[in-house]
Short mmCIF file of C-alpha atoms in Angstrom, two decimals:
data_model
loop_
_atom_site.label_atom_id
_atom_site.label_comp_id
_atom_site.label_asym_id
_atom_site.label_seq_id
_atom_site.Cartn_x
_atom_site.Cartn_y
_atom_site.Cartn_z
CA UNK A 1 0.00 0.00 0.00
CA UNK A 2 2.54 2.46 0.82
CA UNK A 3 4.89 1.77 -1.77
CA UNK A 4 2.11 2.68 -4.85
CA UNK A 5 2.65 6.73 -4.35
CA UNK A 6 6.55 6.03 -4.05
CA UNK A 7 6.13 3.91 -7.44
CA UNK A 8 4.14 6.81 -9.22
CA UNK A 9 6.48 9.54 -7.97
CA UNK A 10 9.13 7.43 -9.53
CA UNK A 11 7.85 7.55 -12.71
CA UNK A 12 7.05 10.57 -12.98
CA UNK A 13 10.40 11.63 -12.20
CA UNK A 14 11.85 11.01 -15.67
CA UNK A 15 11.16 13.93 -17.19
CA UNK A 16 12.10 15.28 -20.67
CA UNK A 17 14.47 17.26 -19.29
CA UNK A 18 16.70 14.71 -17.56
CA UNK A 19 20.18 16.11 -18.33
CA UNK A 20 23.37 17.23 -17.12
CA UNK A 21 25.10 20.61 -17.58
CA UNK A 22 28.83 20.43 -17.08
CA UNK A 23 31.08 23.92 -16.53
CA UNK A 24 34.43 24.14 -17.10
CA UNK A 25 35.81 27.09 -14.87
CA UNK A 26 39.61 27.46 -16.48
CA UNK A 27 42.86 28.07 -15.10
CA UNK A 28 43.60 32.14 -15.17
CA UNK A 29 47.37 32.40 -14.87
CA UNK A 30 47.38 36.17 -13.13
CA UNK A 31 49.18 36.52 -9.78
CA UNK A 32 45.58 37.53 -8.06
CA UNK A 33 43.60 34.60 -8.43
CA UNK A 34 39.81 34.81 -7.06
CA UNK A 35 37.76 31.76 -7.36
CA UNK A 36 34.68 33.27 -9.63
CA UNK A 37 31.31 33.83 -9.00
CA UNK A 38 29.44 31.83 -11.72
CA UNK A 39 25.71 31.53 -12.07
CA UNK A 40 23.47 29.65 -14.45
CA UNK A 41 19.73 30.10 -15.58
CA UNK A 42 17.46 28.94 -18.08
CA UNK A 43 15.25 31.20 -20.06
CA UNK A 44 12.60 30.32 -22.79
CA UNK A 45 13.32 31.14 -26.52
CA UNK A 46 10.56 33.19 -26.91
CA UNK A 47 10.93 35.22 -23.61
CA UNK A 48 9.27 34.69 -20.33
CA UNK A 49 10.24 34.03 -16.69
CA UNK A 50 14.19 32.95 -16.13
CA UNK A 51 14.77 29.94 -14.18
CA UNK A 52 18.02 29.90 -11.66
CA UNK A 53 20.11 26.94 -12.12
CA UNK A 54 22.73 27.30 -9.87
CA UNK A 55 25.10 30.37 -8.43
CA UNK A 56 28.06 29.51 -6.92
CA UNK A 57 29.38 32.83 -4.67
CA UNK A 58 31.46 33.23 -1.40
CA UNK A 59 28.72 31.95 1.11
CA UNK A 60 30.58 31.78 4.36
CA UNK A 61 31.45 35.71 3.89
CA UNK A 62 29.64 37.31 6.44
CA UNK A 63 29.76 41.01 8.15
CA UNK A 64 29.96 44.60 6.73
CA UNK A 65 31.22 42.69 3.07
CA UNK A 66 29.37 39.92 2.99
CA UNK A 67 30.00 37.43 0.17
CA UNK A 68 26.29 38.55 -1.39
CA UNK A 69 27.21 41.96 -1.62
CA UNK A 70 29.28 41.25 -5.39
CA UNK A 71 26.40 39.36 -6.95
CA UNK A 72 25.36 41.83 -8.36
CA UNK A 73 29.06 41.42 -10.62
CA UNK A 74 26.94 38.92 -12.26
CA UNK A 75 25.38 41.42 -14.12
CA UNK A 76 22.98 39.71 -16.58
CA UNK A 77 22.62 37.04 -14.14
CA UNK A 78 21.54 39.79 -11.58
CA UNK A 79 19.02 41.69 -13.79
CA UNK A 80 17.72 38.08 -14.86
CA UNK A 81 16.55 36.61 -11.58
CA UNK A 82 19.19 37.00 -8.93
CA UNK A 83 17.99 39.85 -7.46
CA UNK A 84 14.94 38.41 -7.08
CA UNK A 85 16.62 35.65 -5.19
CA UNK A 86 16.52 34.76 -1.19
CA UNK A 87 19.93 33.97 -0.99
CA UNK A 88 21.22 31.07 0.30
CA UNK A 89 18.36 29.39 -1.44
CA UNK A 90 18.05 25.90 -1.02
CA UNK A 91 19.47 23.34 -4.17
CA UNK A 92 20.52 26.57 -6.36
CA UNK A 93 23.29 28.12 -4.15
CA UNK A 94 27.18 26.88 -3.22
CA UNK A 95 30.31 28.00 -2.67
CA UNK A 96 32.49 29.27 -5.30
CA UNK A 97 34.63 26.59 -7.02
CA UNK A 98 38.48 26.02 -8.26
CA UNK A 99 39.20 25.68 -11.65
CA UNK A 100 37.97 22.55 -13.15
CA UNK A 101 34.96 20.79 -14.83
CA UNK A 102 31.57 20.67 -12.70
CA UNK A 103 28.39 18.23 -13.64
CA UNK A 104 25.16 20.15 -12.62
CA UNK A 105 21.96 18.06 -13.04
CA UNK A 106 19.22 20.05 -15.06
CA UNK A 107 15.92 21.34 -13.61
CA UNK A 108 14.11 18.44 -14.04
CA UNK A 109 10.73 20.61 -14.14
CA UNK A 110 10.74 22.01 -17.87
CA UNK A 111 8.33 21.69 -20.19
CA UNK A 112 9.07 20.42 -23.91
CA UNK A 113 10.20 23.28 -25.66
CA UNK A 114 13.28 25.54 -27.04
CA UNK A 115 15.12 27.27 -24.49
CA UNK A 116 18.40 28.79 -24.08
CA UNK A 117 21.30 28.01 -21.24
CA UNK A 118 23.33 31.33 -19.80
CA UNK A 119 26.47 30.65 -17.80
CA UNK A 120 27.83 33.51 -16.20
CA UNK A 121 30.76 34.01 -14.58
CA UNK A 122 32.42 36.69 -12.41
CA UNK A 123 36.18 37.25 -10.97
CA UNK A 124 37.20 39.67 -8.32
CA UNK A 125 39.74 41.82 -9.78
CA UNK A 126 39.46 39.44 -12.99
CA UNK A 127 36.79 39.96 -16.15
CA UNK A 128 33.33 38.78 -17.10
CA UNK A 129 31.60 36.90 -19.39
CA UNK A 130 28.33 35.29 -20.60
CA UNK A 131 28.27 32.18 -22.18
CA UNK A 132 25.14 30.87 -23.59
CA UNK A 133 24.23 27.31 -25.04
CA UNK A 134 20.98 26.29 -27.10
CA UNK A 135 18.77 24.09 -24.64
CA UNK A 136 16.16 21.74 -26.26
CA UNK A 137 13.56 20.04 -24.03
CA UNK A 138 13.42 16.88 -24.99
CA UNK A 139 17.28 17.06 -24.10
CA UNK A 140 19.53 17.03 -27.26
CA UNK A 141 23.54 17.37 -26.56
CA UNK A 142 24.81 21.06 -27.26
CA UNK A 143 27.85 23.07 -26.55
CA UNK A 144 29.56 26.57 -26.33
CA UNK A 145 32.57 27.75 -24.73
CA UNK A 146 33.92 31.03 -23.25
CA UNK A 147 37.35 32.92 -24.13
CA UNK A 148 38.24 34.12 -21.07
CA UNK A 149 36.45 33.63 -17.29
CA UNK A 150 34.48 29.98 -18.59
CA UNK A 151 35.89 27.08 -20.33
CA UNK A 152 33.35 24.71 -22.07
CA UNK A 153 29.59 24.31 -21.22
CA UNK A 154 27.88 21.53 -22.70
CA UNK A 155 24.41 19.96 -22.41
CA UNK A 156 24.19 16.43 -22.27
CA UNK B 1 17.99 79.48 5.69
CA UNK B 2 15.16 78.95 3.57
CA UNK B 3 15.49 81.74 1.13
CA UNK B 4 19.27 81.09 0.72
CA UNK B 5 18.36 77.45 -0.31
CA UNK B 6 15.74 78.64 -2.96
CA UNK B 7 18.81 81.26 -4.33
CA UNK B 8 21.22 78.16 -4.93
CA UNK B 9 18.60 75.79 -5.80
CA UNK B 10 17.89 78.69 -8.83
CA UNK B 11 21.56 79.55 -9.18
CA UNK B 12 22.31 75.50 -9.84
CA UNK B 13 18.92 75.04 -11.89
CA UNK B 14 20.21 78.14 -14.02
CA UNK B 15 23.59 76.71 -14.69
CA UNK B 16 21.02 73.34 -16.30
CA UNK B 17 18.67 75.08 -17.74
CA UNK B 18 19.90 78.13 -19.98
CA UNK B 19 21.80 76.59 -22.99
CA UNK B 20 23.70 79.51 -23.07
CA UNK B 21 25.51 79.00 -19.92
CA UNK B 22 26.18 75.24 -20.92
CA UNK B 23 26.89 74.14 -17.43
CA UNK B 24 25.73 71.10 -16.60
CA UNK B 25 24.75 69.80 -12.86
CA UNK B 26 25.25 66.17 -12.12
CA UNK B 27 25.30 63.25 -9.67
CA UNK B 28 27.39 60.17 -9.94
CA UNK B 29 26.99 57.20 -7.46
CA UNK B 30 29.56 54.62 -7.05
CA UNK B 31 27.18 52.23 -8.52
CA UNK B 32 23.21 51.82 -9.43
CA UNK B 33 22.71 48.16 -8.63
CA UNK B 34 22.88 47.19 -4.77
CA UNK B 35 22.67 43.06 -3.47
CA UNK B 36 21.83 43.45 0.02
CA UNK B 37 20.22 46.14 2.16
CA UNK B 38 23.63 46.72 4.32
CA UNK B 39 24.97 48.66 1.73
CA UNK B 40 25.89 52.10 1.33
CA UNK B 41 26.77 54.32 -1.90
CA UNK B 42 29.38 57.35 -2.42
CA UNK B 43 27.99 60.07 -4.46
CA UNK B 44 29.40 62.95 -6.25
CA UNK B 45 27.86 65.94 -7.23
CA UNK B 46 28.91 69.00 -9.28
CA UNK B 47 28.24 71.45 -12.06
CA UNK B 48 30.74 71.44 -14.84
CA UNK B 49 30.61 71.42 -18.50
CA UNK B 50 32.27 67.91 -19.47
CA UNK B 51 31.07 65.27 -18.29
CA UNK B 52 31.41 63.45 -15.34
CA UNK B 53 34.41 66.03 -14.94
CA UNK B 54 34.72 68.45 -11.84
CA UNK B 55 36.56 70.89 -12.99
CA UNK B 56 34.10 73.78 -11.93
CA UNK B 57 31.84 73.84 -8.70
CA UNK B 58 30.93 71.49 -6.25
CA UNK B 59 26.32 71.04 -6.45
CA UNK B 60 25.96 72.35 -2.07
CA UNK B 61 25.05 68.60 -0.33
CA UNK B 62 22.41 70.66 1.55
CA UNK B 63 20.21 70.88 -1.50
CA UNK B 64 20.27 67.02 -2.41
CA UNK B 65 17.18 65.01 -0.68
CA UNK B 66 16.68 61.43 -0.97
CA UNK B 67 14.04 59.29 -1.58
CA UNK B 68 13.95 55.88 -0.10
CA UNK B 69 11.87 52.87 -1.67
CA UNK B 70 8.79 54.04 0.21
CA UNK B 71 9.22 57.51 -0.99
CA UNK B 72 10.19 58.19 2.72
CA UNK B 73 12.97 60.87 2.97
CA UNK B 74 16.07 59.39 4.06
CA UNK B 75 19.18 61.88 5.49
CA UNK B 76 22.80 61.79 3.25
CA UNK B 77 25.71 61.16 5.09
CA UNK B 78 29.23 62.12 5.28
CA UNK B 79 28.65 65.24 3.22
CA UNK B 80 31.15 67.23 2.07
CA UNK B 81 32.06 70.03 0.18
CA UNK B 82 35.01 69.91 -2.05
CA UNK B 83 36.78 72.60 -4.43
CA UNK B 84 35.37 71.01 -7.48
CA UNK B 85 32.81 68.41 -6.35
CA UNK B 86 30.69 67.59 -3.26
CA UNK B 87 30.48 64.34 -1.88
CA UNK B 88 28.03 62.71 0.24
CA UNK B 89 26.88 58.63 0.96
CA UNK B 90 23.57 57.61 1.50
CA UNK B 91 22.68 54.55 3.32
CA UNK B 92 21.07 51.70 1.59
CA UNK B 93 19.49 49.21 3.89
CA UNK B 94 15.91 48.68 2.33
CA UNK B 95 15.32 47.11 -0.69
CA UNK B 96 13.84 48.70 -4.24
CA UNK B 97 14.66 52.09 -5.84
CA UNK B 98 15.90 55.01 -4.05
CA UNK B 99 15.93 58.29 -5.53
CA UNK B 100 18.28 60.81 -4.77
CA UNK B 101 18.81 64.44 -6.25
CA UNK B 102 17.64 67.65 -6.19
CA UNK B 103 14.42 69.47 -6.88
CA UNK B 104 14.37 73.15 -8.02
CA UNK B 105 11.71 75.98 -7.99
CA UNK B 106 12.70 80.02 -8.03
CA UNK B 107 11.15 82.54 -10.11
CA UNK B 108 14.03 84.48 -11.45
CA UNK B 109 13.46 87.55 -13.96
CA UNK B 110 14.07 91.51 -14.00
CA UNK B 111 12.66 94.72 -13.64
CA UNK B 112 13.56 98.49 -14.00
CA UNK B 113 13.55 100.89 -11.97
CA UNK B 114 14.76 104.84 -12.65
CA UNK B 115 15.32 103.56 -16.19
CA UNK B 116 17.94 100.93 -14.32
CA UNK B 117 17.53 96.90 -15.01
CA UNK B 118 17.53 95.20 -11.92
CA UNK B 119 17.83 91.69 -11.98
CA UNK B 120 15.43 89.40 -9.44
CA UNK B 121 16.67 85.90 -7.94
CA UNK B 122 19.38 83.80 -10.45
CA UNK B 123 22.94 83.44 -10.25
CA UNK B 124 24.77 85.91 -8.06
CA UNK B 125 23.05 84.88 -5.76
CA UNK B 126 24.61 81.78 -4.06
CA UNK B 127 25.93 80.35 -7.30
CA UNK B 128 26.65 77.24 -6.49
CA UNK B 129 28.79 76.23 -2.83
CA UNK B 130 30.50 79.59 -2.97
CA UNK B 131 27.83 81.82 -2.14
CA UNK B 132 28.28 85.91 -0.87
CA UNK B 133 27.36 87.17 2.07
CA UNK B 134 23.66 87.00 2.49
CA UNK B 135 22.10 89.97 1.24
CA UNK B 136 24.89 90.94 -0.57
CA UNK B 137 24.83 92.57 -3.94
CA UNK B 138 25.15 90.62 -7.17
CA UNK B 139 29.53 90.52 -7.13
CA UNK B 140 31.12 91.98 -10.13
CA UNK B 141 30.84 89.24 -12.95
CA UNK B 142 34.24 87.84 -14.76
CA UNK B 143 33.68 90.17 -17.74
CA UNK B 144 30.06 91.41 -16.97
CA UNK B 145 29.34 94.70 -15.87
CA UNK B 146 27.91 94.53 -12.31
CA UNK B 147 24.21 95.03 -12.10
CA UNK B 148 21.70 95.72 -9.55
CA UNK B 149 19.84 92.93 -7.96
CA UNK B 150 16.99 91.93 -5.49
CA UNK B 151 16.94 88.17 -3.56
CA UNK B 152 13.20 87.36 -4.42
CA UNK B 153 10.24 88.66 -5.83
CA UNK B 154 8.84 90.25 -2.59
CA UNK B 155 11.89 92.37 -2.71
CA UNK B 156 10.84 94.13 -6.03
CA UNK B 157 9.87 97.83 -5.38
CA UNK B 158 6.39 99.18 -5.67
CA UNK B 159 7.35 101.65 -8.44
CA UNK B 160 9.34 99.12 -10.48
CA UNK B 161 8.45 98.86 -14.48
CA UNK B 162 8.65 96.31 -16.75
CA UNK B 163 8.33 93.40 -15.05
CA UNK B 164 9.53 90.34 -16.53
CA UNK B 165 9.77 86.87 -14.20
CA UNK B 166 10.17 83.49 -15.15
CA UNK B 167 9.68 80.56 -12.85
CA UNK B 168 12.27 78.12 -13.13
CA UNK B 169 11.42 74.46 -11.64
CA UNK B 170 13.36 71.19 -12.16
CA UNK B 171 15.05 68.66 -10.66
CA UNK B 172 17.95 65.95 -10.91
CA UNK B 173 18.43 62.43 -9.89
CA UNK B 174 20.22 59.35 -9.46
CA UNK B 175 18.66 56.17 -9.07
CA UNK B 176 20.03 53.02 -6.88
CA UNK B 177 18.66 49.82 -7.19
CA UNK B 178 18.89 47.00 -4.05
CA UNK B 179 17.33 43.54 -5.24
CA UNK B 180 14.32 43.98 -7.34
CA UNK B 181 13.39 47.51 -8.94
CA UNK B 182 10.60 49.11 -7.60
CA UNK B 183 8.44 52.26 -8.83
CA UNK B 184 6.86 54.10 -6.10
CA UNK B 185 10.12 56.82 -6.06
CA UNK B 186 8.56 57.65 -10.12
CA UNK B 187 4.93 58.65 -8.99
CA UNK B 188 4.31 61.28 -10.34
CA UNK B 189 3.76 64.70 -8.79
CA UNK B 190 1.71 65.70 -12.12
CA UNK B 191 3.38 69.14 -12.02
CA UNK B 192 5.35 70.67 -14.37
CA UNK B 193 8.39 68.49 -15.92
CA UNK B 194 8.06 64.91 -14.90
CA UNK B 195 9.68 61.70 -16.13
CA UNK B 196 8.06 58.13 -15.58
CA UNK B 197 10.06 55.35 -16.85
CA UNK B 198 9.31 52.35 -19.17
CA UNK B 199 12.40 51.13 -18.89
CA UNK B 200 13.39 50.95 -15.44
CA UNK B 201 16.35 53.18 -14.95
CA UNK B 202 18.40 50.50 -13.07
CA UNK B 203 17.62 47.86 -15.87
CA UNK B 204 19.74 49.68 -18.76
CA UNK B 205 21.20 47.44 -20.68
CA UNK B 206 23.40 48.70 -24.19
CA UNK B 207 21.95 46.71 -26.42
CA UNK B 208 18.21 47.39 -25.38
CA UNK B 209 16.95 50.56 -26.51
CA UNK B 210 14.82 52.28 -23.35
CA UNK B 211 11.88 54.26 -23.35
CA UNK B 212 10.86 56.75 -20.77
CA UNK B 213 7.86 58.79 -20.93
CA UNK B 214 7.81 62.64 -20.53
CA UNK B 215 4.65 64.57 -18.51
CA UNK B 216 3.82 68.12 -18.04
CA UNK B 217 1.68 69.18 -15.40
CA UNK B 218 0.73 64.86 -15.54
CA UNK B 219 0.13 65.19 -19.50
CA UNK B 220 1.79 63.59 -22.21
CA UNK B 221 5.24 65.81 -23.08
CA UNK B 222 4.54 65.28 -26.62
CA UNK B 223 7.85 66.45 -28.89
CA UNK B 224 9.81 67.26 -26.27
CA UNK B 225 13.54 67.69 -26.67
CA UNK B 226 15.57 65.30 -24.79
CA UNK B 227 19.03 65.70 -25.05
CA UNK B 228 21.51 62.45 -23.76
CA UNK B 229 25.57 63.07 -23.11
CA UNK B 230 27.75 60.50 -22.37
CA UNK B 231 30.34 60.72 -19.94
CA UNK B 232 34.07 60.35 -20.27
CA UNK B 233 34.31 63.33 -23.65
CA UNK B 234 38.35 63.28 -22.52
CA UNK B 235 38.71 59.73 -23.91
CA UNK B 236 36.93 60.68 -27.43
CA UNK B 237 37.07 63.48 -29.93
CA UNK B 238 33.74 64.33 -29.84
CA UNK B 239 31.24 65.19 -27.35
CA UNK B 240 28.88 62.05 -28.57
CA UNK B 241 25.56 63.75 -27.35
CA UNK B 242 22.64 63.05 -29.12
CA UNK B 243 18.92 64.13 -29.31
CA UNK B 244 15.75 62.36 -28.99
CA UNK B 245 12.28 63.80 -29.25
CA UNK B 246 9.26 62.26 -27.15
CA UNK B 247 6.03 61.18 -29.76
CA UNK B 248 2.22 62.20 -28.85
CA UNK B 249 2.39 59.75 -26.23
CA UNK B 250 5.50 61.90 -24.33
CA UNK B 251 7.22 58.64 -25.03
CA UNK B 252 10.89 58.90 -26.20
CA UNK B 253 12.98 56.08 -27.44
CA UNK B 254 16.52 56.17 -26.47
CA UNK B 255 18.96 53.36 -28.41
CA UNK B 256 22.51 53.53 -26.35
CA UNK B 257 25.32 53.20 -28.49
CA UNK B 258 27.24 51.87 -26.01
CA UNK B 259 27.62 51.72 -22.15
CA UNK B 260 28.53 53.62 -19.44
CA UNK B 261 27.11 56.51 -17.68
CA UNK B 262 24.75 59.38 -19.74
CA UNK B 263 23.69 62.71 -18.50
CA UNK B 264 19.48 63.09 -19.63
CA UNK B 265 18.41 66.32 -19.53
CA UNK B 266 14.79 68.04 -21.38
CA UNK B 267 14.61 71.81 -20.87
CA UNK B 268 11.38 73.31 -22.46
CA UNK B 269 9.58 76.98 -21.87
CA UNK B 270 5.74 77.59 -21.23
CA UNK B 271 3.43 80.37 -20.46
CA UNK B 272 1.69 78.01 -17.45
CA UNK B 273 3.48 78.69 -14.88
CA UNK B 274 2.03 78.70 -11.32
CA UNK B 275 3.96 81.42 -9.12
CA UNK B 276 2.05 85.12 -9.07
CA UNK B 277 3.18 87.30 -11.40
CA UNK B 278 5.78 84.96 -14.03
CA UNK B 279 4.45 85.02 -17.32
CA UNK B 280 6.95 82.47 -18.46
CA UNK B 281 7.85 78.60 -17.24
CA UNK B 282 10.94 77.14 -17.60
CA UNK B 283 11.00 73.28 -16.89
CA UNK B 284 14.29 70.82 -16.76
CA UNK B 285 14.59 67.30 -16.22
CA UNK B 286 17.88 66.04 -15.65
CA UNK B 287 19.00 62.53 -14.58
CA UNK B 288 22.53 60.71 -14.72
CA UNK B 289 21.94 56.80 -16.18
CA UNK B 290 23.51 54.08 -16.02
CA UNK B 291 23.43 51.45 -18.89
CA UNK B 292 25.94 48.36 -18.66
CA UNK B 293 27.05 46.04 -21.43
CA UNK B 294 25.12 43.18 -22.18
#
């Protein structure tokens, strides 16, 4: 008896937007390193409400300089939803990460459709820059990378 | 205390608002975008013909009010008054839009008297942070002959002649956003000059043209003039300004060509205006904008 709900939440937990985003943060050979901010959202081809993936800022900074106070840095990212954000917010924020590749599981709550994938990233006395990757729901594998402050970002 | 306000308020307003005097007045915050409401923002204000360049007078930190989300007033900090440039922070701990700037209203003009032109109100008069002596005669002018002058209308003699007064009202923000933009700082007063925005001033963004819409006296500023500088002239050969002009609607479309910080301003001339005794109303609008790259 119990197990039926558990059953029918399972299915319905394969969605057609299974999929994994992976970020590459690169290697920045400057003698001031800063671990960026990077944030990621989904927004709908056609316009409409952005949806927050993930942002990834100095969380344990606390006092009169808190870690939230250079989110705004993320510009786009900021204008796009952040700011709209309770931050930490459960599932969408972390700590900021070291250079390397990073597997973040889609939202698993989109609708069939055409949308597109923004990766942002953000580096204290560093640059900026926007990456964005085409994101079809049913999931089909895409890819973009940045120049400077992101390495790859694929869709898988 | 009062009265000496009103003088600079219509000594800074005329340095805006007569395109012959070219003298702009400005405010530029350390930034437009806040995350967090423990924040605080460094502001400096002057009047100066490039722009954002103080290289003329500092705008007096007692005229500057600000706004809070709420519309409450909220007091600036820190104030002071430099050579060139005043400087002043204001303390942002609530979220939305905060307005901060100044808001102008003097009837300046002339009269004659014994065949003499006297001057009422305007700039000798507490031009801006370096004002005379209260009550002091209009100083000698760089170049201009000295002429006679009275404070304020009520000072105008009985027997005076030729009467000619213009009311001068204006103002000049900033605009700092913490989280989410919010409106209630753009209600309109529906008197004289007004902007509302389309585009949220805070949400400026290069490759997004912006629309704002122009009222007078809460109507639809239909062809107004609105004239957009960009800052930093020193790092180009030209000034870069450019003109839009607002449709029936008072709506005016501005495309950026690129980003960084702009200096609006729409001067215009009526025969409405509401203090006794002007015959003429001249209205400015003046804000300093922020618009980022995409």
């Amino acid at each position: 008896m119990r197990k039926t709900p558990l059953l029918i939440a399972g299915a319905l937990a394969t969605p057609a937007s299974a999929g994994t985003i992976s970020v590459t943060i690169p290697q920045v050979p400057v003698a001031e390193y800063h671990r960026p901010y990077v944030a990621a959202w989904i927004e709908p081809v056609g316009g409409g409400a952005a949806q927050t993936v993930f942002v990834w800022y100095d969380i344990k900074k606390k006092g009169a300089e808190p870690g939230t106070k250079w989110l705004s840095d993320l510009r786009t990212f900021w204008r796009k939803g952040g700011r709209s954000l309770t931050l930490p917010a459960d599932g969408l924020s972390g700590a900021t990460r070291a250079p390397g590749t990073y597997q973040i599981p889609l939202p698993t709550n989109l609708k069939p459709g055409a949308y597109t994938l923004y990766v942002e990233a953000a580096r204290e006395t560093g640059g900026r820059e926007l990456v964005s990757v085409p994101l079809g729901v049913p999931v089909k594998p895409a890819r973009a990378a940045g120049k400077t402050e992101l390495g790859t970002v694929t869709i898988r | 205390m009062r009265s000496a306000l009103r003088l600079a308020t219509a000594a800074a307003l005329l340095s805006c608002a007569a395109p012959a005097l070219a003298h702009r007045a400005w405010l530029v915050p350390s930034t437009t975008i806040v995350s967090g409401t423990d924040d605080w923002v460094s502001i400096d204000a002057a009047i100066s013909n490039d722009l954002f360049f103080a290289d003329h007078n500092p705008m007096r930190p007692d005229m500057v009010k600000i706004w809070a989300p709420d519309g409450s007033p909220a007091p600036i900090q820190n104030a002071a008054t430099l050579h060139y440039r005043s400087v002043f922070d204001v303390r942002i701990d609530k979220p939305g839009t905060w307005k901060i700037g100044t808001t102008q209203s003097a009837v300046i003009g002339s009269f004659k008297l014994d065949g003499v032109e006297w001057r009422v109100g305007g700039r000798g008069f507490g031009g801006a942070a370096r004002p005379p002596a209260p009550g002091a005669a209009r100083p000698a002018g760089e170049g201009a002959p000295p002429r006679p002058s009275v404070a304020t209308v009520a000072d105008i003699p009985a027997n005076a002649t030729d009467i000619k007064l213009t009311e001068v009202i204006g103002q000049n923000n900033v605009f700092i956003t913490a989280g989410a933009p919010s409106t209630t700082v753009f209600q309109p007063t529906n008197k004289a000059l007004e902007m509302v925005p389309v585009t949220h001033p805070d949400e400026l963004v290069s490759n997004e043209p912006a629309t704002f819409r122009f009222l007078i006296d809460g109507k639809p500023a239909a062809g107004l003039n609105v004239t957009l500088v960009p800052g930093g002239k020193r790092y180009r050969d030209s000034e870069g300004a450019f003109d839009v002009t607002t449709g029936a609607d008072g709506v005016a479309k501005v495309t950026w060509p690129f980003a960084g910080l702009f200096w609006l301003n729409a001067t215009t001339t009526d025969a409405h205006p509401s203090a006794p005794r002007a015959t003429e109303r001249r209205m400015s609008y003046t804000a300093t904008l922020e618009v980022v790259a995409p």
